PDB file of C-alpha atoms in Angstrom:
ATOM      1  CA  MET O 373      31.272-104.078  34.559  1.00 46.00           C
ATOM      2  CA  LYS O 374      32.754-100.660  35.586  1.00 45.00           C
ATOM      3  CA  ASN O 375      36.091-100.893  33.724  1.00 46.00           C
ATOM      4  CA  LYS O 376      34.295-100.850  30.760  1.00 46.00           C
ATOM      5  CA  ILE O 377      31.816 -97.876  31.403  1.00 43.00           C
ATOM      6  CA  SER O 378      35.350 -95.736  32.242  1.00 46.00           C
ATOM      7  CA  LEU O 379      36.683 -97.238  29.213  1.00 45.00           C
ATOM      8  CA  LEU O 380      33.683 -95.715  27.055  1.00 45.00           C
ATOM      9  CA  LYS O 381      33.984 -92.696  28.996  1.00 50.00           C
ATOM     10  CA  PRO O 382      36.335 -90.580  26.853  1.00 49.00           C
ATOM     11  CA  THR O 383      34.514 -91.861  23.733  1.00 47.00           C
ATOM     12  CA  SER O 384      31.080 -90.782  25.004  1.00 47.00           C
ATOM     13  CA  VAL O 385      32.368 -87.305  25.621  1.00 44.00           C
ATOM     14  CA  ARG O 386      33.983 -86.546  22.259  1.00 52.00           C
ATOM     15  CA  PHE O 387      30.353 -88.122  20.446  1.00 47.00           C
ATOM     16  CA  LEU O 388      28.315 -85.150  22.541  1.00 46.00           C
ATOM     17  CA  GLY O 389      30.953 -82.440  22.383  1.00 50.00           C
ATOM     18  CA  MET O 390      30.497 -83.318  18.101  1.00 54.00           C
ATOM     19  CA  TRP O 391      27.339 -83.614  18.322  1.00 49.00           C
ATOM     20  CA  LEU O 392      26.224 -80.736  20.269  1.00 49.00           C
ATOM     21  CA  LEU O 393      28.697 -78.061  18.895  1.00 50.00           C
ATOM     22  CA  PRO O 394      26.426 -77.973  15.942  1.00 51.00           C
ATOM     23  CA  MET O 395      22.768 -77.973  17.487  1.00 51.00           C
ATOM     24  CA  LEU O 396      24.761 -74.930  20.032  1.00 47.00           C
ATOM     25  CA  ALA O 397      25.636 -73.065  16.578  1.00 49.00           C
ATOM     26  CA  ALA O 398      22.793 -73.129  15.421  1.00 48.00           C
ATOM     27  CA  CYS O 399      21.471 -72.059  18.727  1.00 46.00           C
ATOM     28  CA  SER O 400      23.422 -69.311  18.724  1.00 47.00           C
ATOM     29  CA  GLN O 401      22.376 -67.813  15.281  1.00 50.00           C
ATOM     30  CA  HIS O 402      18.378 -66.921  16.902  1.00 46.00           C
ATOM     31  CA  PRO O 403      19.580 -63.916  19.335  1.00 44.00           C
ATOM     32  CA  SER O 404      21.025 -62.811  16.072  1.00 42.00           C
ATOM     33  CA  SER O 405      18.121 -62.810  13.734  1.00 41.00           C
ATOM     34  CA  ASP O 406      16.124 -61.465  16.516  1.00 44.00           C
ATOM     35  CA  ALA O 407      18.116 -58.714  16.517  1.00 40.00           C
ATOM     36  CA  SER O 408      17.534 -58.086  12.686  1.00 42.00           C
ATOM     37  CA  ALA O 409      13.592 -58.629  13.404  1.00 41.00           C
ATOM     38  CA  ALA O 410      13.450 -55.663  15.586  1.00 41.00           C
ATOM     39  CA  THR O 411      16.143 -53.097  13.705  1.00 42.00           C
ATOM     40  CA  PRO O 412      12.846 -52.126  11.428  1.00 42.00           C
ATOM     41  CA  ALA O 413      11.331 -51.622  14.528  1.00 42.00           C
ATOM     42  CA  ALA O 414      14.039 -49.194  16.008  1.00 41.00           C
ATOM     43  CA  SER O 415      14.403 -47.752  13.148  1.00 41.00           C
ATOM     44  CA  ALA O 416      10.711 -46.115  12.885  1.00 39.00           C
ATOM     45  CA  PRO O 417      11.214 -43.489  15.518  1.00 40.00           C
ATOM     46  CA  ALA O 418      13.928 -42.062  12.984  1.00 39.00           C
ATOM     47  CA  VAL O 419      11.449 -42.369  10.178  1.00 38.00           C
ATOM     48  CA  SER O 420       9.079 -40.363  11.924  1.00 37.00           C
ATOM     49  CA  ALA O 421      11.509 -37.921  13.180  1.00 37.00           C
ATOM     50  CA  SER O 422      12.332 -36.761   9.997  1.00 36.00           C
ATOM     51  CA  VAL O 423       8.670 -36.473   9.188  1.00 34.00           C
ATOM     52  CA  ALA O 424       8.008 -33.972  11.609  1.00 36.00           C
ATOM     53  CA  THR O 425      11.487 -31.668  10.868  1.00 37.00           C
ATOM     54  CA  SER O 426       9.897 -31.408   7.201  1.00 36.00           C
ATOM     55  CA  ALA O 427       6.177 -30.925   8.514  1.00 37.00           C
ATOM     56  CA  SER O 428       7.659 -28.008  11.293  1.00 38.00           C
ATOM     57  CA  ALA O 429       9.399 -26.391   8.413  1.00 39.00           C
ATOM     58  CA  PRO O 430       8.452 -23.220   7.230  1.00 40.00           C
ATOM     59  CA  VAL O 431       6.496 -22.934   3.669  1.00 39.00           C
ATOM     60  CA  THR O 432       8.034 -20.393   1.589  1.00 38.00           C
ATOM     61  CA  THR O 433       5.082 -18.559  -0.716  1.00 38.00           C
ATOM     62  CA  PRO O 434       5.429 -15.536  -3.404  1.00 37.00           C
ATOM     63  CA  ALA O 435       4.852 -12.911  -1.113  1.00 39.00           C
ATOM     64  CA  ASP O 436       7.405 -14.574   1.795  1.00 41.00           C
ATOM     65  CA  GLU O 437       9.809 -14.156  -1.177  1.00 44.00           C
ATOM     66  CA  ALA O 438       8.831 -10.680  -2.486  1.00 42.00           C
ATOM     67  CA  ASP O 439       9.115  -9.645   0.996  1.00 43.00           C
ATOM     68  CA  GLU O 440      13.013 -10.881   1.572  1.00 44.00           C
ATOM     69  CA  ARG O 441      13.800  -9.375  -1.894  1.00 41.00           C
ATOM     70  CA  ASP O 442      12.521  -6.352  -0.441  1.00 42.00           C
ATOM     71  CA  GLU O 443      14.672  -6.320   2.358  1.00 42.00           C
ATOM     72  CA  ASN O 444      17.368  -7.267   0.632  1.00 43.00           C
ATOM     73  CA  GLY O 445      16.870  -4.251  -2.002  1.00 41.00           C
ATOM     74  CA  ASP O 446      16.340  -6.492  -4.318  1.00 42.00           C
ATOM     75  CA  SER O 447      12.733  -5.090  -5.283  1.00 37.00           C
ATOM     76  CA  THR O 448      12.320  -0.809  -6.148  1.00 34.00           C
ATOM     77  CA  ALA O 449       8.757  -1.077  -6.252  1.00 32.00           C
ATOM     78  CA  ALA O 450       8.161   0.086  -2.907  1.00 33.00           C
ATOM     79  CA  ALA O 451      10.674   2.444  -3.328  1.00 32.00           C
ATOM     80  CA  SER O 452       9.888   4.257  -7.109  1.00 30.00           C
ATOM     81  CA  ALA O 453       5.807   4.146  -5.774  1.00 30.00           C
ATOM     82  CA  PRO O 454       4.958   7.790  -5.395  1.00 33.00           C
ATOM     83  CA  SER O 455       3.163   8.824  -1.897  1.00 38.00           C
ATOM     84  CA  GLN O 456      -0.377   9.371  -2.064  1.00 41.00           C
ATOM     85  CA  SER O 457      -0.502  12.265   0.562  1.00 50.00           C
ATOM     86  CA  ASP O 458       1.636  14.326   1.680  1.00 64.00           C
ATOM     87  CA  PRO O 459       0.904  15.276   5.806  1.00 61.00           C
ATOM     88  CA  ALA O 460       2.050  19.272   4.565  1.00 76.00           C
ATOM     89  CA  THR O 461      -0.655  19.040   2.547  1.00 87.00           C
ATOM     90  CA  HIS O 462      -4.369  19.001   2.272  1.00 91.00           C
ATOM     91  CA  GLY O 463      -7.755  18.710   0.801  1.00 94.00           C
ATOM     92  CA  PRO O 464      -8.551  17.752  -2.680  1.00 96.00           C
ATOM     93  CA  HIS O 465      -5.103  16.971  -5.147  1.00 97.00           C
ATOM     94  CA  ILE O 466      -6.294  19.189  -8.509  1.00 97.00           C
ATOM     95  CA  LYS O 467      -3.507  18.200 -11.334  1.00 96.00           C
ATOM     96  CA  GLY O 468      -1.022  17.932  -8.696  1.00 96.00           C
ATOM     97  CA  ILE O 469      -2.341  21.136  -6.952  1.00 98.00           C
ATOM     98  CA  ALA O 470      -2.693  20.949  -3.564  1.00 97.00           C
ATOM     99  CA  LEU O 471      -3.535  23.347  -0.470  1.00 98.00           C
ATOM    100  CA  GLY O 472      -0.345  23.805   1.743  1.00 97.00           C
ATOM    101  CA  GLN O 473       2.502  23.542  -1.632  1.00 97.00           C
ATOM    102  CA  THR O 474       5.339  25.922  -1.896  1.00 97.00           C
ATOM    103  CA  PRO O 475       5.465  28.104  -5.242  1.00 98.00           C
ATOM    104  CA  GLU O 476       8.143  25.563  -6.612  1.00 97.00           C
ATOM    105  CA  GLN O 477       5.651  22.757  -6.655  1.00 97.00           C
ATOM    106  CA  VAL O 478       2.890  24.735  -7.565  1.00 98.00           C
ATOM    107  CA  HIS O 479       5.101  25.896 -10.967  1.00 98.00           C
ATOM    108  CA  ALA O 480       6.430  22.298 -11.400  1.00 97.00           C
ATOM    109  CA  ALA O 481       2.794  20.951 -11.077  1.00 98.00           C
ATOM    110  CA  LEU O 482       1.082  23.719 -13.531  1.00 97.00           C
ATOM    111  CA  THR O 483       3.879  23.469 -16.325  1.00 96.00           C
ATOM    112  CA  ALA O 484       3.096  19.484 -16.187  1.00 96.00           C
ATOM    113  CA  MET O 485      -0.520  20.152 -16.059  1.00 96.00           C
ATOM    114  CA  LEU O 486      -0.049  22.426 -19.819  1.00 95.00           C
ATOM    115  CA  PRO O 487      -0.650  20.993 -22.836  1.00 89.00           C
ATOM    116  CA  PRO O 488       2.414  21.365 -25.012  1.00 88.00           C
ATOM    117  CA  GLY O 489       2.439  24.652 -27.174  1.00 88.00           C
ATOM    118  CA  THR O 490      -0.282  26.103 -25.091  1.00 89.00           C
ATOM    119  CA  PRO O 491      -0.548  29.886 -25.078  1.00 92.00           C
ATOM    120  CA  CYS O 492      -0.322  29.830 -21.161  1.00 95.00           C
ATOM    121  CA  THR O 493       2.533  31.656 -19.275  1.00 96.00           C
ATOM    122  CA  ILE O 494       2.964  31.203 -15.618  1.00 97.00           C
ATOM    123  CA  SER O 495       4.406  33.697 -12.943  1.00 97.00           C
ATOM    124  CA  PRO O 496       8.077  33.527 -11.924  1.00 96.00           C
ATOM    125  CA  GLU O 497       6.624  32.932  -8.418  1.00 97.00           C
ATOM    126  CA  ALA O 498       3.490  30.520  -9.546  1.00 98.00           C
ATOM    127  CA  THR O 499       0.375  33.577  -7.924  1.00 98.00           C
ATOM    128  CA  GLN O 500      -0.758  33.603 -12.044  1.00 98.00           C
ATOM    129  CA  LEU O 501      -1.161  32.154 -15.256  1.00 98.00           C
ATOM    130  CA  VAL O 502      -2.692  33.792 -18.288  1.00 97.00           C
ATOM    131  CA  CYS O 503      -3.410  32.486 -21.166  1.00 96.00           C
ATOM    132  CA  ASP O 504      -3.412  34.388 -24.477  1.00 93.00           C
ATOM    133  CA  GLY O 505      -6.393  34.277 -27.087  1.00 90.00           C
ATOM    134  CA  THR O 506      -8.930  34.383 -24.296  1.00 90.00           C
ATOM    135  CA  ALA O 507     -11.695  36.655 -23.062  1.00 91.00           C
ATOM    136  CA  GLN O 508     -10.031  36.874 -19.911  1.00 94.00           C
ATOM    137  CA  PRO O 509      -6.344  36.845 -19.787  1.00 96.00           C
ATOM    138  CA  LEU O 510      -5.771  36.425 -16.480  1.00 97.00           C
ATOM    139  CA  GLN O 511      -7.321  31.841 -15.937  1.00 98.00           C
ATOM    140  CA  GLY O 512      -5.632  31.120 -13.123  1.00 98.00           C
ATOM    141  CA  THR O 513      -4.481  32.366  -9.534  1.00 98.00           C
ATOM    142  CA  PHE O 514      -2.760  31.324  -6.800  1.00 98.00           C
ATOM    143  CA  ARG O 515      -2.532  32.749  -3.465  1.00 98.00           C
ATOM    144  CA  PHE O 516       0.248  31.653  -0.522  1.00 98.00           C
ATOM    145  CA  GLU O 517       0.436  32.248   3.285  1.00 97.00           C
ATOM    146  CA  ALA O 518       3.677  31.993   4.937  1.00 96.00           C
ATOM    147  CA  GLY O 519       5.113  30.626   2.173  1.00 97.00           C
ATOM    148  CA  HIS O 520       2.280  27.387   1.471  1.00 97.00           C
ATOM    149  CA  LEU O 521      -0.527  27.606  -1.255  1.00 98.00           C
ATOM    150  CA  SER O 522      -3.526  28.888   0.583  1.00 98.00           C
ATOM    151  CA  GLU O 523      -5.891  28.877  -2.009  1.00 98.00           C
ATOM    152  CA  PHE O 524      -5.785  28.857  -6.139  1.00 98.00           C
ATOM    153  CA  LYS O 525      -8.613  29.303  -8.802  1.00 98.00           C
ATOM    154  CA  PHE O 526      -9.056  28.079 -12.296  1.00 98.00           C
ATOM    155  CA  TYR O 527     -10.848  30.114 -14.567  1.00 97.00           C
ATOM    156  CA  SER O 528     -13.520  29.014 -17.265  1.00 97.00           C
ATOM    157  CA  ALA O 529     -11.117  28.462 -20.327  1.00 96.00           C
ATOM    158  CA  LEU O 530      -8.302  27.222 -17.971  1.00 96.00           C
ATOM    159  CA  SER O 531     -11.059  24.573 -16.608  1.00 97.00           C
ATOM    160  CA  SER O 532     -11.895  24.050 -20.582  1.00 95.00           C
ATOM    161  CA  LEU O 533      -8.297  23.562 -21.482  1.00 94.00           C
ATOM    162  CA  THR O 534      -7.249  21.277 -18.712  1.00 94.00           C
ATOM    163  CA  PHE O 535     -10.720  18.758 -18.310  1.00 96.00           C
ATOM    164  CA  GLY O 536     -12.593  19.642 -21.591  1.00 95.00           C
ATOM    165  CA  ARG O 537     -15.639  21.259 -22.308  1.00 95.00           C
ATOM    166  CA  MET O 538     -18.790  20.428 -21.109  1.00 97.00           C
ATOM    167  CA  PRO O 539     -22.143  21.081 -19.185  1.00 97.00           C
ATOM    168  CA  SER O 540     -21.788  23.012 -15.896  1.00 97.00           C
ATOM    169  CA  SER O 541     -23.976  19.584 -14.506  1.00 96.00           C
ATOM    170  CA  ASP O 542     -21.676  16.801 -15.978  1.00 98.00           C
ATOM    171  CA  PHE O 543     -18.703  18.562 -14.711  1.00 98.00           C
ATOM    172  CA  VAL O 544     -20.349  19.491 -11.053  1.00 98.00           C
ATOM    173  CA  GLN O 545     -20.264  15.355 -11.302  1.00 98.00           C
ATOM    174  CA  ALA O 546     -17.336  14.850 -12.408  1.00 98.00           C
ATOM    175  CA  PHE O 547     -15.525  17.401  -9.985  1.00 98.00           C
ATOM    176  CA  MET O 548     -17.560  15.379  -7.383  1.00 98.00           C
ATOM    177  CA  SER O 549     -16.591  12.204  -7.797  1.00 97.00           C
ATOM    178  CA  ALA O 550     -12.804  12.328  -8.931  1.00 97.00           C
ATOM    179  CA  TYR O 551     -11.798  14.526  -6.199  1.00 96.00           C
ATOM    180  CA  GLY O 552     -14.368  12.933  -3.017  1.00 95.00           C
ATOM    181  CA  ILE O 553     -16.580  15.298  -2.203  1.00 97.00           C
ATOM    182  CA  PRO O 554     -19.950  14.106  -0.582  1.00 97.00           C
ATOM    183  CA  ARG O 555     -22.180  16.917  -1.679  1.00 97.00           C
ATOM    184  CA  MET O 556     -22.441  20.377  -3.057  1.00 97.00           C
ATOM    185  CA  ASP O 557     -24.803  23.110  -1.574  1.00 97.00           C
ATOM    186  CA  PRO O 558     -26.286  25.938  -3.455  1.00 96.00           C
ATOM    187  CA  ALA O 559     -24.451  29.228  -2.478  1.00 95.00           C
ATOM    188  CA  GLN O 560     -24.122  33.190  -2.763  1.00 91.00           C
ATOM    189  CA  ASP O 561     -21.849  35.278  -1.008  1.00 87.00           C
ATOM    190  CA  ASN O 562     -22.670  38.309  -2.826  1.00 87.00           C
ATOM    191  CA  PRO O 563     -26.301  39.292  -5.368  1.00 86.00           C
ATOM    192  CA  MET O 564     -24.430  41.016  -7.779  1.00 87.00           C
ATOM    193  CA  PHE O 565     -22.575  37.632  -8.698  1.00 84.00           C
ATOM    194  CA  SER O 566     -23.870  34.381  -9.818  1.00 87.00           C
ATOM    195  CA  ALA O 567     -24.932  31.667  -7.432  1.00 93.00           C
ATOM    196  CA  TYR O 568     -22.929  28.605  -7.032  1.00 97.00           C
ATOM    197  CA  LEU O 569     -22.265  25.592  -5.461  1.00 98.00           C
ATOM    198  CA  ARG O 570     -19.934  24.988  -2.596  1.00 98.00           C
ATOM    199  CA  TYR O 571     -18.180  21.823   0.041  1.00 98.00           C
ATOM    200  CA  ARG O 572     -17.202  22.791   3.462  1.00 96.00           C
ATOM    201  CA  ASP O 573     -15.278  20.391   4.579  1.00 96.00           C
ATOM    202  CA  ASP O 574     -14.342  20.492   8.504  1.00 94.00           C
ATOM    203  CA  SER O 575     -10.665  19.631   8.355  1.00 94.00           C
ATOM    204  CA  GLY O 576     -10.527  23.178   7.198  1.00 95.00           C
ATOM    205  CA  TRP O 577     -11.085  23.382   3.349  1.00 97.00           C
ATOM    206  CA  GLU O 578     -13.882  24.572   1.379  1.00 97.00           C
ATOM    207  CA  ALA O 579     -14.445  24.012  -2.890  1.00 98.00           C
ATOM    208  CA  GLY O 580     -16.633  25.796  -5.140  1.00 98.00           C
ATOM    209  CA  VAL O 581     -17.809  25.421  -8.710  1.00 98.00           C
ATOM    210  CA  TYR O 582     -19.204  28.138 -10.595  1.00 97.00           C
ATOM    211  CA  PRO O 583     -21.895  27.507 -13.826  1.00 96.00           C
ATOM    212  CA  ASP O 584     -18.969  28.665 -16.539  1.00 96.00           C
ATOM    213  CA  ASN O 585     -17.075  25.290 -14.922  1.00 98.00           C
ATOM    214  CA  THR O 586     -15.179  27.903 -12.735  1.00 97.00           C
ATOM    215  CA  PHE O 587     -13.983  26.713  -9.165  1.00 98.00           C
ATOM    216  CA  TYR O 588     -11.212  27.335  -6.449  1.00 98.00           C
ATOM    217  CA  VAL O 589     -10.526  25.735  -3.862  1.00 98.00           C
ATOM    218  CA  ARG O 590      -9.278  27.288   0.139  1.00 97.00           C
ATOM    219  CA  ALA O 591      -8.445  26.858   3.176  1.00 97.00           C
ATOM    220  CA  ILE O 592     -10.889  27.352   6.073  1.00 96.00           C
ATOM    221  CA  GLU O 593     -11.018  27.451   9.819  1.00 92.00           C
ATOM    222  CA  THR O 594     -11.628  23.532  10.950  1.00 89.00           C
ATOM    223  CA  ALA O 595     -14.550  22.772  12.623  1.00 80.00           C
ATOM    224  CA  GLN O 596     -12.764  21.892  16.104  1.00 85.00           C
ATOM    225  CA  ALA O 597     -10.798  25.853  15.783  1.00 82.00           C
ATOM    226  CA  ARG O 598     -15.019  27.570  14.967  1.00 78.00           C
ATOM    227  CA  THR O 599     -15.920  25.390  17.880  1.00 81.00           C
ATOM    228  CA  GLN O 600     -13.059  26.817  20.290  1.00 83.00           C
ATOM    229  CA  LYS O 601     -14.148  30.038  19.563  1.00 82.00           C
ATOM    230  CA  PHE O 602     -17.687  29.473  21.995  1.00 86.00           C
ATOM    231  CA  ASN O 603     -15.640  27.871  24.330  1.00 77.00           C
TER     232      ASN O 603
END
């Protein structure tokens, strides 16, 4: 019996080896399948990271694109837009004319204001405007102090030429609305002259309108300057 067992042992070993090898090979495939099954879970953070990256990317709006074009000099709208206020001037801007302007600026504004073929002449120093064929040829006066406009006046015919003919009440309402004048109070500086409507602004200007639509704008003391006289 002992000899039979020893003789069969090599054969049994070979048989067991041939039987075990396929089983071992089959078993060795399971870890790889487990790893492949875990792959989607491992790739999930990468997907989340890409979503987070796109979510954090800046959103460009048309306004942002316009700002970028302006910064790069691609837009000329801002450069071509005229300035709405000049720090050297004050009071209402009437047909391009405002207190504080130079004679050259006033002359240019008057030239642009007058219709083509009008019988009006502007003096070289821009102190007078004379219109032929009117009862009073002098229709515009402009006073300068230290090279800057301190008062200007449009007489009746020039007002009609510039703004059109209209009743005094309509002219006053349109004048106030166009130039942001909150009110106009009755005034009369000299009994020999007709009463008129006047507004005085604390920032240092006043405007007056007469019954024939003659009007003026002039520089005056500011409210602060008047108050300091009593300190």
